[in-house]
XYZ file of C-alpha atoms in Angstrom:
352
model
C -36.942 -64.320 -8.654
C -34.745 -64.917 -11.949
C -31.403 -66.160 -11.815
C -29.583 -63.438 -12.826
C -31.396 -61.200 -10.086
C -30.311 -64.016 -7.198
C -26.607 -63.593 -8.933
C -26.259 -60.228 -8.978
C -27.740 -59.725 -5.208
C -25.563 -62.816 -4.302
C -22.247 -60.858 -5.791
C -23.675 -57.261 -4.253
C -24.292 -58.288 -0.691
C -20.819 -58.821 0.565
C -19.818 -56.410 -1.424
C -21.508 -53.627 -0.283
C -21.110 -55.209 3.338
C -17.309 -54.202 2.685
C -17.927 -50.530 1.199
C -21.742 -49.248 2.277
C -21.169 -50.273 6.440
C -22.697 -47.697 8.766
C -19.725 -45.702 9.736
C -18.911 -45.259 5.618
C -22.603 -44.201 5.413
C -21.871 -41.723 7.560
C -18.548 -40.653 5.880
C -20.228 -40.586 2.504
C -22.757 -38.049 3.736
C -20.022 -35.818 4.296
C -18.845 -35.796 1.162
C -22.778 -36.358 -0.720
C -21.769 -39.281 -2.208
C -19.691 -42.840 -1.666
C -16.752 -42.597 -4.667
C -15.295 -45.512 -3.416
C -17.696 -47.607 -3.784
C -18.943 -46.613 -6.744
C -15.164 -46.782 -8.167
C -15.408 -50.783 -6.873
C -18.868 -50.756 -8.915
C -17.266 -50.063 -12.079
C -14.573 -52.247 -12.302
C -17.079 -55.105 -11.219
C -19.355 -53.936 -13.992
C -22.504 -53.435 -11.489
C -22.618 -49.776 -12.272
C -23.493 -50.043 -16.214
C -26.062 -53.197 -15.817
C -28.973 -52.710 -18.202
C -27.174 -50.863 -20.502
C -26.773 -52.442 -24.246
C -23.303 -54.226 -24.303
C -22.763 -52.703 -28.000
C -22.524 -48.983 -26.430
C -20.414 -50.735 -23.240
C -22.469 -51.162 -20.960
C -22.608 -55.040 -18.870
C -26.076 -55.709 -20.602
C -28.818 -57.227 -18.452
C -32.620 -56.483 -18.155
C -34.529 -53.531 -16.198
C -35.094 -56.099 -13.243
C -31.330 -56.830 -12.943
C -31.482 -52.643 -12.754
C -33.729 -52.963 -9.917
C -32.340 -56.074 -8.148
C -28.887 -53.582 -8.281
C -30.972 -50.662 -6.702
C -32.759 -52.772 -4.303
C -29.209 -54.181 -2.546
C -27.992 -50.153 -2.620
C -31.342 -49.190 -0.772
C -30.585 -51.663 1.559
C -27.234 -50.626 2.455
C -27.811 -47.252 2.122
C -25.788 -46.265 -0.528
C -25.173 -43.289 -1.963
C -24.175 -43.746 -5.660
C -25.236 -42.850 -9.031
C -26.038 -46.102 -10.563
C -30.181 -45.437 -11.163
C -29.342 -41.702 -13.381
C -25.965 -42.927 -14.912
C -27.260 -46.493 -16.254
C -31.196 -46.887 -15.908
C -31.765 -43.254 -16.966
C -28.591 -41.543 -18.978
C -27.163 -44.924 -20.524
C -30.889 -45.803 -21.955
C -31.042 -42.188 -23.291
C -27.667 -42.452 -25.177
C -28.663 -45.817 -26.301
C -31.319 -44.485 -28.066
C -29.438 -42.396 -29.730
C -26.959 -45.654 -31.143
C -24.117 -43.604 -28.573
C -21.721 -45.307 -26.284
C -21.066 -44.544 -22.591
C -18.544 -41.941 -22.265
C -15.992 -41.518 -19.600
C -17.038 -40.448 -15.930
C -20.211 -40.699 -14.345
C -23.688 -39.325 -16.330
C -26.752 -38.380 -14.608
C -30.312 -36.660 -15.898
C -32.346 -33.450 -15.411
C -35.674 -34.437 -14.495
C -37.581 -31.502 -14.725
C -36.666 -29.269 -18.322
C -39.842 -27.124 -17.679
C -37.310 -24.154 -16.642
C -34.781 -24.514 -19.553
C -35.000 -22.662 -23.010
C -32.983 -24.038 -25.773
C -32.019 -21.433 -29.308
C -30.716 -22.656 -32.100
C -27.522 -20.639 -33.278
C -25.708 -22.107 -36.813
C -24.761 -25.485 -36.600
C -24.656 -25.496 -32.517
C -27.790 -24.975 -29.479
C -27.704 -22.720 -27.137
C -29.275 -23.654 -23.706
C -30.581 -21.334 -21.048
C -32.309 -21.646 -17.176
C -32.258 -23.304 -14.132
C -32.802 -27.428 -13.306
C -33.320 -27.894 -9.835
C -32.594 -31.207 -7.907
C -30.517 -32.600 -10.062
C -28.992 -35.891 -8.741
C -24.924 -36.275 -8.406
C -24.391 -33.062 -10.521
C -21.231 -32.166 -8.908
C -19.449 -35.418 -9.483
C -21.234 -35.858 -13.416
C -19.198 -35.859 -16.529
C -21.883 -34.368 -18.528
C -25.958 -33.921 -17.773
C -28.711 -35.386 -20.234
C -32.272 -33.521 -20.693
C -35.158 -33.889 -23.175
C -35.621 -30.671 -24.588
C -38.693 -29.761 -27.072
C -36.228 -28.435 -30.212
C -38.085 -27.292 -33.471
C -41.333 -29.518 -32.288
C -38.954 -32.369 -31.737
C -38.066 -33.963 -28.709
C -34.468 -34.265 -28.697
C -31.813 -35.383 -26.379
C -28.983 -33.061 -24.948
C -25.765 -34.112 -23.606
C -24.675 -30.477 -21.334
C -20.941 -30.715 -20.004
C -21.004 -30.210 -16.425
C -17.317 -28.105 -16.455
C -19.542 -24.996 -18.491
C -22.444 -25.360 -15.938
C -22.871 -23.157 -12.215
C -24.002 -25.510 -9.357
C -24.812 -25.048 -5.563
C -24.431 -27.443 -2.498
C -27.996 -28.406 -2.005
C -28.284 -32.287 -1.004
C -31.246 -34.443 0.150
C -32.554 -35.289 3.628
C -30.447 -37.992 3.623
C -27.464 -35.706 2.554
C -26.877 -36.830 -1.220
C -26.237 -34.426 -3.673
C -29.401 -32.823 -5.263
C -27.906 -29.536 -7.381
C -29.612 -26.511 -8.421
C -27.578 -26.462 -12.248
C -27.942 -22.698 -13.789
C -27.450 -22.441 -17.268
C -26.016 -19.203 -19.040
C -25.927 -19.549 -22.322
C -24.059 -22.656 -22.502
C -23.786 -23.865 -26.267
C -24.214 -27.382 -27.439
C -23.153 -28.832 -31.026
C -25.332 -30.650 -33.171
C -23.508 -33.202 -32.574
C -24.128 -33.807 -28.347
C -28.215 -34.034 -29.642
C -30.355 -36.643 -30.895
C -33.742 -36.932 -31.675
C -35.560 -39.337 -29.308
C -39.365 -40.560 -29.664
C -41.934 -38.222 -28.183
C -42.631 -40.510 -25.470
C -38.904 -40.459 -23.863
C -39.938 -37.785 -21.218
C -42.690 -39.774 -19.569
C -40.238 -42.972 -19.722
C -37.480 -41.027 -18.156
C -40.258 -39.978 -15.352
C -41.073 -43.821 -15.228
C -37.939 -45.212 -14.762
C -37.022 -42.731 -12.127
C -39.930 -43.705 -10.245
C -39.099 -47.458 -10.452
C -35.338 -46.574 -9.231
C -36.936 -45.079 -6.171
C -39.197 -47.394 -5.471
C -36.596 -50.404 -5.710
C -34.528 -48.438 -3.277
C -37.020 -48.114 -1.583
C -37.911 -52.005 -1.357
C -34.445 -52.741 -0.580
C -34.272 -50.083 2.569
C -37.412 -51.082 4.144
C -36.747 -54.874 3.611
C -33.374 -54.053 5.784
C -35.142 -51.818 8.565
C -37.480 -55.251 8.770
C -33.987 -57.490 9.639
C -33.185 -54.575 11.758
C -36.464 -53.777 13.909
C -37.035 -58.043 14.363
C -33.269 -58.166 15.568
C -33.320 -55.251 18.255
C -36.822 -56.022 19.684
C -35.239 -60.061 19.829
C -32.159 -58.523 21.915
C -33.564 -55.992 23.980
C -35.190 -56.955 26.759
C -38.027 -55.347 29.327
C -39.566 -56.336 32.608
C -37.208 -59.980 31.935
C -38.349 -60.571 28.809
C -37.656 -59.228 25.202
C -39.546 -56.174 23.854
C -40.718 -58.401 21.054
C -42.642 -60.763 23.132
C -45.135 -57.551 23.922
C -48.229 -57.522 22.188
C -48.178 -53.830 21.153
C -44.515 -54.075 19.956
C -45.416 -57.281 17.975
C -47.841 -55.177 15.908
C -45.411 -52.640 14.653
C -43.118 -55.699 13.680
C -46.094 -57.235 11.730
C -47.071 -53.708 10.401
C -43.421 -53.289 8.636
C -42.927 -56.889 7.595
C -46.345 -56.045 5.942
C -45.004 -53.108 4.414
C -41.294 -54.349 3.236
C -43.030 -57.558 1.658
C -45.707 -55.328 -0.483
C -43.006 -52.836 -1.804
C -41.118 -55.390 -2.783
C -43.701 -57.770 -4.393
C -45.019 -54.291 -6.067
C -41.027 -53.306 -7.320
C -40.337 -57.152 -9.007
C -43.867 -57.112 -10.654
C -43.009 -53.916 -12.196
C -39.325 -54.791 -13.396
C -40.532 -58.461 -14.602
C -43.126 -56.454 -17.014
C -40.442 -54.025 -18.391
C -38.518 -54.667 -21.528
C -38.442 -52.350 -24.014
C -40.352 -49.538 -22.282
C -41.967 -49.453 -18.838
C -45.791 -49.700 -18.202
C -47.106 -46.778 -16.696
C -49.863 -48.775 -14.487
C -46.840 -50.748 -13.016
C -44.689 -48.462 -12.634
C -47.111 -45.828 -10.738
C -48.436 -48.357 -9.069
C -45.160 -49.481 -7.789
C -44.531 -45.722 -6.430
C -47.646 -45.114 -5.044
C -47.706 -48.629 -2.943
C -43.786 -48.358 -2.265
C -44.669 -44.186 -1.019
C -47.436 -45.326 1.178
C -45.084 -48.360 2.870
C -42.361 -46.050 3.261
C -44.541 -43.964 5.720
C -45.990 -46.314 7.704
C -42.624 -49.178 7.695
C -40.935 -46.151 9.124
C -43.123 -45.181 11.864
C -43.707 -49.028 12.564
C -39.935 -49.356 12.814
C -39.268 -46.481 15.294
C -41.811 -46.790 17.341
C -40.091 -50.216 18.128
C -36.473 -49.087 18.308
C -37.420 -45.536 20.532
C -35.065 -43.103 20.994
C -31.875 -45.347 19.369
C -33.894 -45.178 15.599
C -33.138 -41.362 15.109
C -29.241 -41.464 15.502
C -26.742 -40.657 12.601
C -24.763 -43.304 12.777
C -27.519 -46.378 13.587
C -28.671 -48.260 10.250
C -32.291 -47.421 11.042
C -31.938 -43.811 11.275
C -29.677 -43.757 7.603
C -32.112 -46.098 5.796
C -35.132 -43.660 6.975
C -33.847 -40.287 6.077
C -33.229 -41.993 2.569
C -36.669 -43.266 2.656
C -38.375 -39.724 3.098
C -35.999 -38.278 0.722
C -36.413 -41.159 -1.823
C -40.501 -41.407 -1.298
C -40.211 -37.584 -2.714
C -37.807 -37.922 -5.669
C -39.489 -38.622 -9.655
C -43.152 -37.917 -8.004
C -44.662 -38.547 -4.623
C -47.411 -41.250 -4.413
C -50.250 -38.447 -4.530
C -48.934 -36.980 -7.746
C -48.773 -40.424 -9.099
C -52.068 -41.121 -7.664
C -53.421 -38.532 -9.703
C -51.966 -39.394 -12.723
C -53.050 -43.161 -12.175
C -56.401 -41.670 -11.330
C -56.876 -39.729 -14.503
C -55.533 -42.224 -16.800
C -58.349 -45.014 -15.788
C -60.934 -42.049 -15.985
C -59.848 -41.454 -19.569
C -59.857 -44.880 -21.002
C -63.919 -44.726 -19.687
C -65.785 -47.159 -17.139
C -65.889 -50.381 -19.644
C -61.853 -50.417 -19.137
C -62.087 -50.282 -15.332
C -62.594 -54.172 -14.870
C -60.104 -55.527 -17.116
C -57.496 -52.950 -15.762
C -58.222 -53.990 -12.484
C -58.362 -57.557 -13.542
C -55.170 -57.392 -15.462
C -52.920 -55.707 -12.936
């Protein structure tokens, strides 16, 4: 672990002890986000790390991203910090632009949006679905295929129709419909033709760090309870079955995250897509089994609203499902080391 990622968890911790407890979990659901806390983010600069400081952003490195997503998973948070400065402020970096007022987040999937061009200005038309934090977004970026070229489009939000859909775990997810909403020249950029599949690989990382940081908390949580609660005299712990579900999500947490800070040490410039699928997939499959370790050791008490367990799962399932499940990334993985052919195998397996 770096320095800078033992500072910044060191400054996030009691920080987010103080803003991201339980019972504000809880009240953040209600509203599908935590504004709050994300208003104390700002002014500490947490919410714009790994963005350039020349287009004002705090600078840092993707792994300070991650080590900033990891201490939200594990409080449960519910802010915008993985679209507005992993995903949105690397896009308008790109294109030499500064961060604009108001929280920026991303369209993940363009596949249902048709861009014209009209004059000087773009006109863009169709549905996004899922889009994260829409309803409290200054303006939406996509990657749009204009004239052959993949370009990137900055869509105010104030011109743009959204619903109330949210996640399992109650954070905004918008369905944005588009009529005919026209965007000047000047709100595109050209991007390199690769900037789609980075976006998807970034937002894959931000769940999987998330993830890391949630499960490594239900671990602190399900070793606590099973210390305190007691059975027949003795603590739950002390049983041999319960000890196996311990071991099984200590197992779990410890992969995740040793597959999340692999991933983010590799990244500079651009993400790897081995390490970053890789970190998905392996983060996915913990997800599934840390949570059914962790419950079957708390019981009934895991599955309430307002317990920690209970939050940190339902953003667990929901986060295991966002940028690609592991079996879609599995299959991408899968088909990439079939293309490169069978003498590649060994030193991609060799190599990590």
């Amino acid at each position: 672990m770096s320095e800078n990622v033992q500072e910044i968890r060191s400054a996030l911790r009691p920080i987010l002890a103080d803003h991201s407890s339980p019972d504000e979990v809880v009240a953040a659901e209600s509203a599908g986000w935590n504004s709050t806390l994300w208003s104390v983010l700002c002014e500490g600069g947490f919410a714009t790390i790994s963005v350039p400081e020349q287009y004002d952003g705090s600078g840092g490195s993707i792994a300070d991203a991650c080590a900033v997503l990891h201490e939200l998973g594990r409080s449960a948070s519910s802010v915008p910090f993985a679209e507005h400065a992993l995903l949105a402020g690397w896009l308008l970096a790109i294109g030499k632009r500064s961060l604009p007022d108001g929280v920026l987040t991303v369209i993940d999937d363009p596949t249902e949006l048709q861009v014209a061009r009209t004059g000087d200005a773009f006109t863009v038309t169709g549905t996004a679905r899922h889009v994260p934090w829409a309803s409290v977004s200054a303006a939406i970026l996509a990657i749009l295929d204009i004239d052959d070229q993949s370009t990137a489009v900055l869509l105010p939000t104030e011109e743009l129709q959204l619903d109330e859909q949210v996640n399992l775990a109650q954070e905004q997810r918008r369905t944005v419909v588009l009529h005919n909403v026209v965007v000047p020249a000047k709100n595109t950029w050209p991007v390199p033709a690769d900037t789609a599949e980075q976006l998807r690989l970034r937002g894959a990382l931000s769940r999987a760090a998330l993830m890391a940081g949630a499960l490594e908390r239900a671990t602190e949580l399900t070793v606590r309870y099973t210390a305190e609660r007691e059975q027949f005299g003795r603590p739950i712990g002390r049983f041999q079955a319960v000890e196996r579900h311990v071991v099984r999500l200590a197992e779990a947490a410890q992969q995740a995250v040793m597959a999340v800070a692999v991933a983010g040490i590799n990244a500079h410039e651009e993400i790897d897509f081995f390490d970053a699928a890789s970190a998905k997939i392996v983060v996915g499959e913990c997800a599934s089994t840390g949570t059914a370790a962790a419950h079957q050791a708390h019981g009934a008490i895991g599955m309430t609203k307002e317990y920690e367990l209970g939050q940190l799962s339902r953003r667990l399932w929901s986060w295991r499902d966002e940028y690609g499940d592991e079996r879609e990334w599995a299959r991408k993985l899968g088909a990439r080391v079939s293309d490169a052919g069978a003498e590649a195998l060994w030193p991609r397996i060799a190599t990590g």
